[in-house]
mmCIF file of C-alpha atoms and ligand atoms in Angstrom:
data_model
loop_
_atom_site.group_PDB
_atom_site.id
_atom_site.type_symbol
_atom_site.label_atom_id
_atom_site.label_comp_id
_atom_site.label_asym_id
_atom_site.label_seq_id
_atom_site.Cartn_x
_atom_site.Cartn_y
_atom_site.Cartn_z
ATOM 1 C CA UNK Y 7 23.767 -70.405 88.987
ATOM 2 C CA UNK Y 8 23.641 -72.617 85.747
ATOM 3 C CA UNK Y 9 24.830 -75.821 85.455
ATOM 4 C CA UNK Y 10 27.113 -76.574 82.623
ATOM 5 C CA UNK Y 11 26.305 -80.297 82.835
ATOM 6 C CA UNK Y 12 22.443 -79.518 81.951
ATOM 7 C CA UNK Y 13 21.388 -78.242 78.429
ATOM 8 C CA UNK Y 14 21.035 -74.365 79.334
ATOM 9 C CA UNK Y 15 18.000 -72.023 77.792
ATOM 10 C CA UNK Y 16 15.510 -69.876 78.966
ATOM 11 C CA UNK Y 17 12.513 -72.139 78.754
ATOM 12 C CA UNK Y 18 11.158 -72.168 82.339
ATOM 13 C CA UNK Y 19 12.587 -67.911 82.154
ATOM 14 C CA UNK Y 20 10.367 -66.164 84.726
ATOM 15 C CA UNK Y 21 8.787 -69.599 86.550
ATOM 16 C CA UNK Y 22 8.480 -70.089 90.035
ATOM 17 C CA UNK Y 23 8.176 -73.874 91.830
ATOM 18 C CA UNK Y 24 8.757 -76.231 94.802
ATOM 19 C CA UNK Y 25 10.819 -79.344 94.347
ATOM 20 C CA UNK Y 26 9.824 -81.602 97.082
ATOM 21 C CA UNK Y 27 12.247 -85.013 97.370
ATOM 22 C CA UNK Y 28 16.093 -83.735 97.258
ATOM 23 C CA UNK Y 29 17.528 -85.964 99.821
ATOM 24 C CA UNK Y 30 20.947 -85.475 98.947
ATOM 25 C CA UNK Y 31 23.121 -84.607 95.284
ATOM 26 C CA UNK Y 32 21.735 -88.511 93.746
ATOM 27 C CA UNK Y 33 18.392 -87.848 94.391
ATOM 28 C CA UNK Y 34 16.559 -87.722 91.096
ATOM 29 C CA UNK Y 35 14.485 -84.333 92.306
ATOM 30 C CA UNK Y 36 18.212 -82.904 92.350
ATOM 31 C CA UNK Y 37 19.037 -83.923 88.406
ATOM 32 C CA UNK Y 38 15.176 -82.050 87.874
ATOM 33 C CA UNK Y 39 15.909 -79.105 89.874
ATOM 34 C CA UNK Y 40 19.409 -78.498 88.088
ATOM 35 C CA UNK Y 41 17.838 -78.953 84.466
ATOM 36 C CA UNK Y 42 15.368 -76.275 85.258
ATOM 37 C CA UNK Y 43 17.662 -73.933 86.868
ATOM 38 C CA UNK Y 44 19.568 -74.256 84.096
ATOM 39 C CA UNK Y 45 16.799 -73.100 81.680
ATOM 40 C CA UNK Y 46 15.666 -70.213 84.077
ATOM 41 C CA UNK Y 47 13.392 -71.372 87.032
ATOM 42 C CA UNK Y 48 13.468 -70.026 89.981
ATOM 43 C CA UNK Y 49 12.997 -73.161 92.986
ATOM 44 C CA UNK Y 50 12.203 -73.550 96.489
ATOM 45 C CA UNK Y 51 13.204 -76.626 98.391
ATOM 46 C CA UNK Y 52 11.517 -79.025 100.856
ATOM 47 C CA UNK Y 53 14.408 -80.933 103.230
ATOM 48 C CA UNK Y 54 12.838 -83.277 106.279
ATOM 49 C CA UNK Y 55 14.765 -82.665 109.401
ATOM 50 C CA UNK Y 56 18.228 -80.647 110.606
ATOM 51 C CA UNK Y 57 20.372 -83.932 109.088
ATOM 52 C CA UNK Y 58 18.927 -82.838 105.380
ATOM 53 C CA UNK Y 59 19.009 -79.037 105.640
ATOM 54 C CA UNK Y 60 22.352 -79.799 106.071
ATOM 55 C CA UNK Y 61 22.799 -81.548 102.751
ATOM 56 C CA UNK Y 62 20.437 -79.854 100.963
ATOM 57 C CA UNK Y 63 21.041 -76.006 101.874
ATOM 58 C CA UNK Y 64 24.639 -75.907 99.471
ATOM 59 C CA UNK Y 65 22.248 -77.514 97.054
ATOM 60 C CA UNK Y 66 19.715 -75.109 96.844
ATOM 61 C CA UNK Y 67 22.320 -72.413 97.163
ATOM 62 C CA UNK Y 68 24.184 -73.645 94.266
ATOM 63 C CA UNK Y 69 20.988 -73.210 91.909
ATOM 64 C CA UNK Y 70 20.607 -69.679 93.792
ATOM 65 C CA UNK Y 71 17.774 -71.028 96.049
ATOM 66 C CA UNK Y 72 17.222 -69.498 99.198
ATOM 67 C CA UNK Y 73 13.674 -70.600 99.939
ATOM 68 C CA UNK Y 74 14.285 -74.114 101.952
ATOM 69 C CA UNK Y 75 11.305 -75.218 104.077
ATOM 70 C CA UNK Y 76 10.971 -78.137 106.696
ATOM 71 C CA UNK Y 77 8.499 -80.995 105.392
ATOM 72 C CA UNK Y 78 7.258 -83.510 106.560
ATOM 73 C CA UNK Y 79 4.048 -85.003 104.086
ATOM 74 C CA UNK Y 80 2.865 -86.677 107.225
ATOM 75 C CA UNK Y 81 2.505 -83.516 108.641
ATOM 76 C CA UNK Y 82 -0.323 -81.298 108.093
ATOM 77 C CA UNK Y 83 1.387 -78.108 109.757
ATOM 78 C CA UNK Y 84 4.149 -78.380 108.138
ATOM 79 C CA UNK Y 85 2.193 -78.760 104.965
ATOM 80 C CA UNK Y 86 0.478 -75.747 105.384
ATOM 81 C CA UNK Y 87 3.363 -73.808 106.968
ATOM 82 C CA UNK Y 88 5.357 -75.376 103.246
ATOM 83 C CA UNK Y 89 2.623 -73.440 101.079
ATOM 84 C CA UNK Y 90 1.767 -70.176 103.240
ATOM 85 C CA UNK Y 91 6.177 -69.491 103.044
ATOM 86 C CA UNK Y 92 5.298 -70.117 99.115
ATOM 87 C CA UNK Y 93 2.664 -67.674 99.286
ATOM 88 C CA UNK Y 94 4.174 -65.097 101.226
ATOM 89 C CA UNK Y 95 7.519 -65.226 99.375
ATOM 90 C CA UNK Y 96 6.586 -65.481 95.779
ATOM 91 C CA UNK Y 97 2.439 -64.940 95.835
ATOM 92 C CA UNK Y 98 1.898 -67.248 92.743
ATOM 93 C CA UNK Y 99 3.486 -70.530 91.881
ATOM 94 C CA UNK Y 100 4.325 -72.161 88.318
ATOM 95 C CA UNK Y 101 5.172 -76.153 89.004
ATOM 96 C CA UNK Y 102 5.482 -78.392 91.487
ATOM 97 C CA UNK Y 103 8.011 -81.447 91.567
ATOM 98 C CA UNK Y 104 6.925 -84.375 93.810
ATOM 99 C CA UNK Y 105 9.412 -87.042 93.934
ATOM 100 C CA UNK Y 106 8.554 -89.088 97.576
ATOM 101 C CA UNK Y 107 7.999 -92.337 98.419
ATOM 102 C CA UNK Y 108 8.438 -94.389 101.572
ATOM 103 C CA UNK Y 109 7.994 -97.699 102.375
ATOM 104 C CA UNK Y 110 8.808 -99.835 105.847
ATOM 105 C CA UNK Y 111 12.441 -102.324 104.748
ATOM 106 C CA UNK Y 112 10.092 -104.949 106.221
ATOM 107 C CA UNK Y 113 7.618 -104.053 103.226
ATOM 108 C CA UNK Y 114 10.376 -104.436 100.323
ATOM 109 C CA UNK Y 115 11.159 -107.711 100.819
ATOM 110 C CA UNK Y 116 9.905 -111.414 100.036
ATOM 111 C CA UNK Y 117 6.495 -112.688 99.336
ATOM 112 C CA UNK Y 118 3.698 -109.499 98.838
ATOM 113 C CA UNK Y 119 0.915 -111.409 100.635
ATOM 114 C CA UNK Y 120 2.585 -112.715 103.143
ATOM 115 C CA UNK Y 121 4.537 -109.376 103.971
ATOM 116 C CA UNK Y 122 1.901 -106.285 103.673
ATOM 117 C CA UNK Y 123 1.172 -105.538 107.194
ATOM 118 C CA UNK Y 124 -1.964 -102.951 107.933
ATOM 119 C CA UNK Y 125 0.136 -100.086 109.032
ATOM 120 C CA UNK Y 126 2.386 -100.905 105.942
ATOM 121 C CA UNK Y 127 0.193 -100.455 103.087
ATOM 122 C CA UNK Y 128 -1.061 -97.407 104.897
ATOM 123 C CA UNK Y 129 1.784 -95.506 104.929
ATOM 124 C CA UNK Y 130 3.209 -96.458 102.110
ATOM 125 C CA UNK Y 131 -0.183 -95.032 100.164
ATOM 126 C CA UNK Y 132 0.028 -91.961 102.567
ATOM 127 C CA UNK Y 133 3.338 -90.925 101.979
ATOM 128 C CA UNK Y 134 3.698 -92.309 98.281
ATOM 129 C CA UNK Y 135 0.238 -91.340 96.808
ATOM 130 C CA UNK Y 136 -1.651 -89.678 99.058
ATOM 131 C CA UNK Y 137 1.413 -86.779 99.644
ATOM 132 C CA UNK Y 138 1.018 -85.928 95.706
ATOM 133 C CA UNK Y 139 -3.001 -85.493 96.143
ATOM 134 C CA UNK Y 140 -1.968 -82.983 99.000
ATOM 135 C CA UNK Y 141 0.752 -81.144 97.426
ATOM 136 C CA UNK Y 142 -1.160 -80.615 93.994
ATOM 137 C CA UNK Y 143 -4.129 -79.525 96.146
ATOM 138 C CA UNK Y 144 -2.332 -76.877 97.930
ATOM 139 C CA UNK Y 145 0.237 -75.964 95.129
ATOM 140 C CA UNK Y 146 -2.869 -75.607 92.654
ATOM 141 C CA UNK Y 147 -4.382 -73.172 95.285
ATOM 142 C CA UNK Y 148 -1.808 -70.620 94.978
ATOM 143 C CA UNK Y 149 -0.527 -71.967 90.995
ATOM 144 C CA UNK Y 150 -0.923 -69.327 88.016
ATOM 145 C CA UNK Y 151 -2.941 -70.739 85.191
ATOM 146 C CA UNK Y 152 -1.070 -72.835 82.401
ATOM 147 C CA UNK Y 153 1.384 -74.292 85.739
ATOM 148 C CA UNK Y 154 2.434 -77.503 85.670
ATOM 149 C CA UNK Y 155 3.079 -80.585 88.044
ATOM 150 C CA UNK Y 156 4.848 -83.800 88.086
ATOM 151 C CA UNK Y 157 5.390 -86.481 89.945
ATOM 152 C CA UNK Y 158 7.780 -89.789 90.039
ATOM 153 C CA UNK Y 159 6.781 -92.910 89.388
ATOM 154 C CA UNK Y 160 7.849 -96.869 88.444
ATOM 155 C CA UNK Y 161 7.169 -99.837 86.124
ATOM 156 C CA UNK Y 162 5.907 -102.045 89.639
ATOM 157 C CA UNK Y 163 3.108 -99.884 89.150
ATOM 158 C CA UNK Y 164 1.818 -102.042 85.683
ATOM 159 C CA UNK Y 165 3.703 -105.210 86.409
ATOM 160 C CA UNK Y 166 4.907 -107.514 89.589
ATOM 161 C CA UNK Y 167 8.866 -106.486 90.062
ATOM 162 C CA UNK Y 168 10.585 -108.481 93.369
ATOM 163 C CA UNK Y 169 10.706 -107.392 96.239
ATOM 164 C CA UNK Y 170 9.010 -103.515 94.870
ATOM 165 C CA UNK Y 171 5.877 -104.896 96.497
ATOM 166 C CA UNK Y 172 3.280 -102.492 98.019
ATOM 167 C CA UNK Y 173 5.275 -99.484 96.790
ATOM 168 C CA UNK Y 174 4.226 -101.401 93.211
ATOM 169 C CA UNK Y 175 0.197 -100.640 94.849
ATOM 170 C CA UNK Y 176 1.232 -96.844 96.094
ATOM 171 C CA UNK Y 177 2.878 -95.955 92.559
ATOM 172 C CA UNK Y 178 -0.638 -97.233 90.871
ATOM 173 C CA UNK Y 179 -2.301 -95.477 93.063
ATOM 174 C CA UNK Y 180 -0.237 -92.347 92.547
ATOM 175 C CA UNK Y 181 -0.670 -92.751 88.911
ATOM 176 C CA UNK Y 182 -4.260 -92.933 89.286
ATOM 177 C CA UNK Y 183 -4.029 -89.876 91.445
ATOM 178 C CA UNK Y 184 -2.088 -87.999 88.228
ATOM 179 C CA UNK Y 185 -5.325 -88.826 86.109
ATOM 180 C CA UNK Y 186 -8.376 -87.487 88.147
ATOM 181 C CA UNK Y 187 -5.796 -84.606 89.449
ATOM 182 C CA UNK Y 188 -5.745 -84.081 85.203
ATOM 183 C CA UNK Y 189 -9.224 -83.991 84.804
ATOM 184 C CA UNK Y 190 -9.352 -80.911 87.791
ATOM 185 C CA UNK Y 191 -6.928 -79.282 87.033
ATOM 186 C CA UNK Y 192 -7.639 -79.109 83.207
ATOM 187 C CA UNK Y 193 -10.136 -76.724 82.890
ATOM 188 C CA UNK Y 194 -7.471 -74.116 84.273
ATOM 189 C CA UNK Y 195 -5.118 -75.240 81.789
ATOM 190 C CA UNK Y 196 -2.927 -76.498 84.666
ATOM 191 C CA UNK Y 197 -1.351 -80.017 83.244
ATOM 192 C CA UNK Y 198 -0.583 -83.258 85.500
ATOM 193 C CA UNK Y 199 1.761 -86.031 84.797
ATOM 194 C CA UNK Y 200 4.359 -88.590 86.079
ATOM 195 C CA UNK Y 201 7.441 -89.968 85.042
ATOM 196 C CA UNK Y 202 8.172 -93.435 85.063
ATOM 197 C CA UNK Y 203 11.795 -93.886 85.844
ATOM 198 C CA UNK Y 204 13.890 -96.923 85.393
ATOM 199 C CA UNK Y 205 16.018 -97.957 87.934
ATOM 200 C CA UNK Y 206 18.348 -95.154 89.022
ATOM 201 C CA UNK Y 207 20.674 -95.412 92.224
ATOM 202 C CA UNK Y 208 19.392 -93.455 94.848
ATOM 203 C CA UNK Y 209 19.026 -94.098 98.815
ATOM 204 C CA UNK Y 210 15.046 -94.916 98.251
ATOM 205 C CA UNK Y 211 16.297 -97.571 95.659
ATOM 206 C CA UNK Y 212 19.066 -98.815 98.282
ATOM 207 C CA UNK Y 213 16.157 -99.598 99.835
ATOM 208 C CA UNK Y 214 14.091 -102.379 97.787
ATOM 209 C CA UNK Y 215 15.500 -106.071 98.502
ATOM 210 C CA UNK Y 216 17.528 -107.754 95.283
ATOM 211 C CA UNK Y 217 18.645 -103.804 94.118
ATOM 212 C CA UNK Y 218 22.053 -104.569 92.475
ATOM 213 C CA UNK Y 219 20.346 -107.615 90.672
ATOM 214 C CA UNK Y 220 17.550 -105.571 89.321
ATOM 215 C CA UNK Y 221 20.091 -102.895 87.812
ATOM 216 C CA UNK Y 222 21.956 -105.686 86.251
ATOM 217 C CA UNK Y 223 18.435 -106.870 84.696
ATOM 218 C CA UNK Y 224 17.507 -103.618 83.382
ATOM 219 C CA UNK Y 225 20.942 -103.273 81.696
ATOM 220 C CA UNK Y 226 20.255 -106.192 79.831
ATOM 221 C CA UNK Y 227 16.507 -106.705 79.032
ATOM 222 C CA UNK Y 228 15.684 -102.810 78.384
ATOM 223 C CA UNK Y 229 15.629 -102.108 74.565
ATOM 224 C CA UNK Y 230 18.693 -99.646 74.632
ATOM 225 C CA UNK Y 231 20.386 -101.945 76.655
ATOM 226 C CA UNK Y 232 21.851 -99.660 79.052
ATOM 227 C CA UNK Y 233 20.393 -98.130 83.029
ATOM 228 C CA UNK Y 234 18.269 -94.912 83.070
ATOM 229 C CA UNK Y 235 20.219 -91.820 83.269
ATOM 230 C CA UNK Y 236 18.645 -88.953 85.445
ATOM 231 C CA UNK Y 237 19.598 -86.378 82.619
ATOM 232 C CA UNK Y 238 17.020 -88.604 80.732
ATOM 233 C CA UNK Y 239 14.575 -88.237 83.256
ATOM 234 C CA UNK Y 240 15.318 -84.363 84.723
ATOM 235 C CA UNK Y 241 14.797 -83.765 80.271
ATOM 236 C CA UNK Y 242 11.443 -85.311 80.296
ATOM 237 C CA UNK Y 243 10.451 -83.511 83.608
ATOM 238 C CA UNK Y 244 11.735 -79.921 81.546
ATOM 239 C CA UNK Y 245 9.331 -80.967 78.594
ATOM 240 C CA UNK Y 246 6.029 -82.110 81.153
ATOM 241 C CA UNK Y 247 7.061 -78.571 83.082
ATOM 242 C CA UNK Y 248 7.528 -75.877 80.683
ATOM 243 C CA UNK Y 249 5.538 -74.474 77.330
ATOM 244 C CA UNK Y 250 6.815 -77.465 75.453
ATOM 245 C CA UNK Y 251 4.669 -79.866 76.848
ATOM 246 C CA UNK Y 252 1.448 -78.007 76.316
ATOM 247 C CA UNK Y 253 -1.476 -80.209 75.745
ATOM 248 C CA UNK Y 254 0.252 -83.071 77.567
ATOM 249 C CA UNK Y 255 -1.681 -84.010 80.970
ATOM 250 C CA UNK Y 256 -2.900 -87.238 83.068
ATOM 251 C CA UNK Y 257 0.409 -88.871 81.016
ATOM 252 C CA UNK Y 258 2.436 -91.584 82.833
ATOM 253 C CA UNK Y 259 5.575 -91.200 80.491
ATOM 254 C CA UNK Y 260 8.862 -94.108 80.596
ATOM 255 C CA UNK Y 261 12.072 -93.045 81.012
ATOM 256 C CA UNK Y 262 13.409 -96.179 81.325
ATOM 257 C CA UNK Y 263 15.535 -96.819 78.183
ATOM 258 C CA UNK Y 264 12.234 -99.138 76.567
ATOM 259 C CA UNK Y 265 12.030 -101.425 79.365
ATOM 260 C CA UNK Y 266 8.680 -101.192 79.611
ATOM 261 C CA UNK Y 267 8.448 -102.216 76.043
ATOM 262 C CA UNK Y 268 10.185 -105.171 76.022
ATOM 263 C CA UNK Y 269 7.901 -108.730 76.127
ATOM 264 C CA UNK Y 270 11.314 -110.349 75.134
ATOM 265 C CA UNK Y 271 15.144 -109.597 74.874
ATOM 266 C CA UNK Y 272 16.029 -110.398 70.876
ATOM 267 C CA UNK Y 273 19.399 -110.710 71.298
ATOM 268 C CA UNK Y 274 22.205 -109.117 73.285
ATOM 269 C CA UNK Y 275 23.597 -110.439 77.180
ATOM 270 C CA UNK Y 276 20.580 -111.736 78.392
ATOM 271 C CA UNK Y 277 19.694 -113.992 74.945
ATOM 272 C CA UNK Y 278 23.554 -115.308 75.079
ATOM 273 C CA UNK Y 279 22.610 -116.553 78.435
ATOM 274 C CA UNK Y 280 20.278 -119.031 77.708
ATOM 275 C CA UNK Y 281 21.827 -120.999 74.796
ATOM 276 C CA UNK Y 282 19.063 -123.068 72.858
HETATM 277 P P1 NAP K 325 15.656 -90.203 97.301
HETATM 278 O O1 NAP K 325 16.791 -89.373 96.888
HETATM 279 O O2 NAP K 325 15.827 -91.066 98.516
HETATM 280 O O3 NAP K 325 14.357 -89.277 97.446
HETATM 281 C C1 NAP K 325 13.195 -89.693 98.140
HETATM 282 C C2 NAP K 325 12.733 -88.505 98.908
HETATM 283 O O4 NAP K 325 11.463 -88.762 99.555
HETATM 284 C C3 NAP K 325 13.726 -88.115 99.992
HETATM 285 O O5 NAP K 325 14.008 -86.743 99.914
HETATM 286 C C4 NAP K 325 12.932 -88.452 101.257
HETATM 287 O O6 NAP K 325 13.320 -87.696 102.373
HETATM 288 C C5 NAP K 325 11.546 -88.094 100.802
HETATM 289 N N1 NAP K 325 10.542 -88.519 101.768
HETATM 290 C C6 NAP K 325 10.283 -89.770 102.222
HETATM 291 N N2 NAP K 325 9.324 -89.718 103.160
HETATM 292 C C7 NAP K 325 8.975 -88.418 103.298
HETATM 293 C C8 NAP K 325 8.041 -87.723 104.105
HETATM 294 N N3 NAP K 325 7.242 -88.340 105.006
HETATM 295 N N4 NAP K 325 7.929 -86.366 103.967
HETATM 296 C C9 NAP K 325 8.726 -85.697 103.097
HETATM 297 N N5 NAP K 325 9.648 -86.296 102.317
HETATM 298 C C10 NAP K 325 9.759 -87.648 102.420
HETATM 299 O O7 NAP K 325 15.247 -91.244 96.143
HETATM 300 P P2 NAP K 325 14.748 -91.053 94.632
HETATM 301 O O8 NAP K 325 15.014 -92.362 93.988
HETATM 302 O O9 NAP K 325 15.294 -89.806 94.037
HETATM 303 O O10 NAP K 325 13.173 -90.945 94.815
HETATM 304 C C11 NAP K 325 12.386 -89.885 94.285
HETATM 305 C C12 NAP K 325 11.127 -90.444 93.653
HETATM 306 O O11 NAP K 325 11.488 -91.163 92.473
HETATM 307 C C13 NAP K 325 10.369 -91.435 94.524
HETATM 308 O O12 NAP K 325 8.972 -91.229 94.353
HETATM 309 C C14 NAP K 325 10.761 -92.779 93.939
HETATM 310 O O13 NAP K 325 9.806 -93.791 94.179
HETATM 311 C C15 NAP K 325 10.806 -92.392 92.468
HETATM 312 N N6 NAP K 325 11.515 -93.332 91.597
HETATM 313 C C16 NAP K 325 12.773 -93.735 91.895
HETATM 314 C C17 NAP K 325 13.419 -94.619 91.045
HETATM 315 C C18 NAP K 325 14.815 -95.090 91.356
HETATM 316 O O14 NAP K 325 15.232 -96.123 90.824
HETATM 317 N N7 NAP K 325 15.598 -94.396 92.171
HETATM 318 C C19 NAP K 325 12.784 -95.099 89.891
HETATM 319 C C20 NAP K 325 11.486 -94.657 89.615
HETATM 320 C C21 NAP K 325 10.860 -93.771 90.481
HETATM 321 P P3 NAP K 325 14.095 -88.514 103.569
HETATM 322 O O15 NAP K 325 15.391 -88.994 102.978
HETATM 323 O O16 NAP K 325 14.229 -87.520 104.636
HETATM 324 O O17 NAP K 325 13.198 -89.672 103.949
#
């Protein structure tokens, strides 16, 4: 049941939570869910459709899951049907993992203004934002005290990145959500956050116009010089999930190897290409 390629421990020992977002073995809800099996946790699984359960039943098996439920966020009943399986299965809850977004091609592509259609921005908000609102609501209905939640989100968010265009508007949102879900939660010492990946190749990032050039960016302007690796990011989500990030809550927290920290490249492959 534990992974070898995960630093293994007993820190989430005796937890209990729902990873919704495992599309397939790159999917960064997969790197999360192995890291936590590997210190202990016991997970259930959300898949959308008979074409996922396929990919993600040896998945879950492999981290000795057998809890797999059909989901779609869009979908109130199978929303509640998601949580009542939880309930009956397990009573109580410990964390939730929410890493889903969705946004039309049509949406990810050229000019922002020109481009945001009506239905668009809607369901990009619904399924990117709004879905997190929904599952913390539910989860925190049938979550012990001192749980935990977390949820993925991206740089577009704080500042304009091509083509990432209303997703940039859902993942502020959803990082606005994290906040005044915080401030609820808190008084039951349940703690809120997100993680702000850097770019990490996935089929949702196959998805945003201009993806090989932005990889190629981040390589070269983020401080360490090098793309995000999930390990990096399934770490963070152990520390926002288990005892060792007590205290922490309404965070947005980078994973993005100091991208988001960079005004300007000093020197390095970037620099070299614009002689003076
Ligand atoms: P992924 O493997 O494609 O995961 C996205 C998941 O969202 C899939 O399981 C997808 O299921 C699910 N989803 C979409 N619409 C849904 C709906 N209506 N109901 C239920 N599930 C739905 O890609 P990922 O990159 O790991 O994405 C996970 C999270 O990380 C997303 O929030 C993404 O924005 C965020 N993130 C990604 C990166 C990156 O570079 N990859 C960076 C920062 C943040 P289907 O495949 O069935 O649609």
């Amino acid at each position: 049941m534990a992974d070898q390629d995960f630093p293994q421990g007993n820190l989430m020992a005796g937890k209990r939570g729902l990873i919704m977002g495992v599309a397939n073995k790159n999917s960064i809800a997969w790197a999360i869910a192995r890291q936590l099996a590997a210190q202990g946790a016991e997970l259930a699984f959300t898949y959308q459709g008979d074409a996922l359960l396929r990919r993600v039943k040896p998945l879950a098996e492999s981290v000795g899951s057998d809890i797999l439920c059909e989901c779609d966020v869009t979908n109130d009943d199978t929303m509640d049907a998601t949580f009542a399986t939880l309930k009956e299965k397990w009573g109580k809850i410990d964390f939730l993992v929410h890493a889903i977004a969705f946004a039309g091609k049509d949406q990810l592509a050229g000019s922002f203004i020109d481009n945001t259609t009506r239905e668009g921005f809607k369901s990009a908000l619904d399924i990117s934002a709004y879905s997190f609102v929904d599952a913390g609501r539910r989860a925190s209905e049938i979550m012990n005290d001192g749980g935990a939640m977390v949820t993925l989100t991206y740089l577009g968010s704080e500042r304009v990145i091509p083509n990432y265009n209303v997703m940039g508007v859902a993942k502020a949102a959803l990082e606005a959500s994290t906040r005044y879900m915080a401030a609820d939660l808190g008084p039951r010492q349940i703690r809120v956050n997100a993680i702000s990946a850097g770019p990490i190749k996935t089929l949702a990032a196959a998805g945003i116009g201009s993806g090989r050039h932005m990889f190629r960016f981040n390589k070269a302007a983020s401080a360490m010089q090098d793309n995000t690796d999930p390990m990096g990011v399934a770490g963070a989500a152990l520390y926002l999930l288990s005892d060792l990030g007590l205290s922490c809550t309404g965070e947005t927290h980078h994973v993005d190897g100091g991208f988001h920290a960079i005004g300007m490249p000093q020197e390095g492959p970037l620099r070299e290409s614009m002689p003076d």
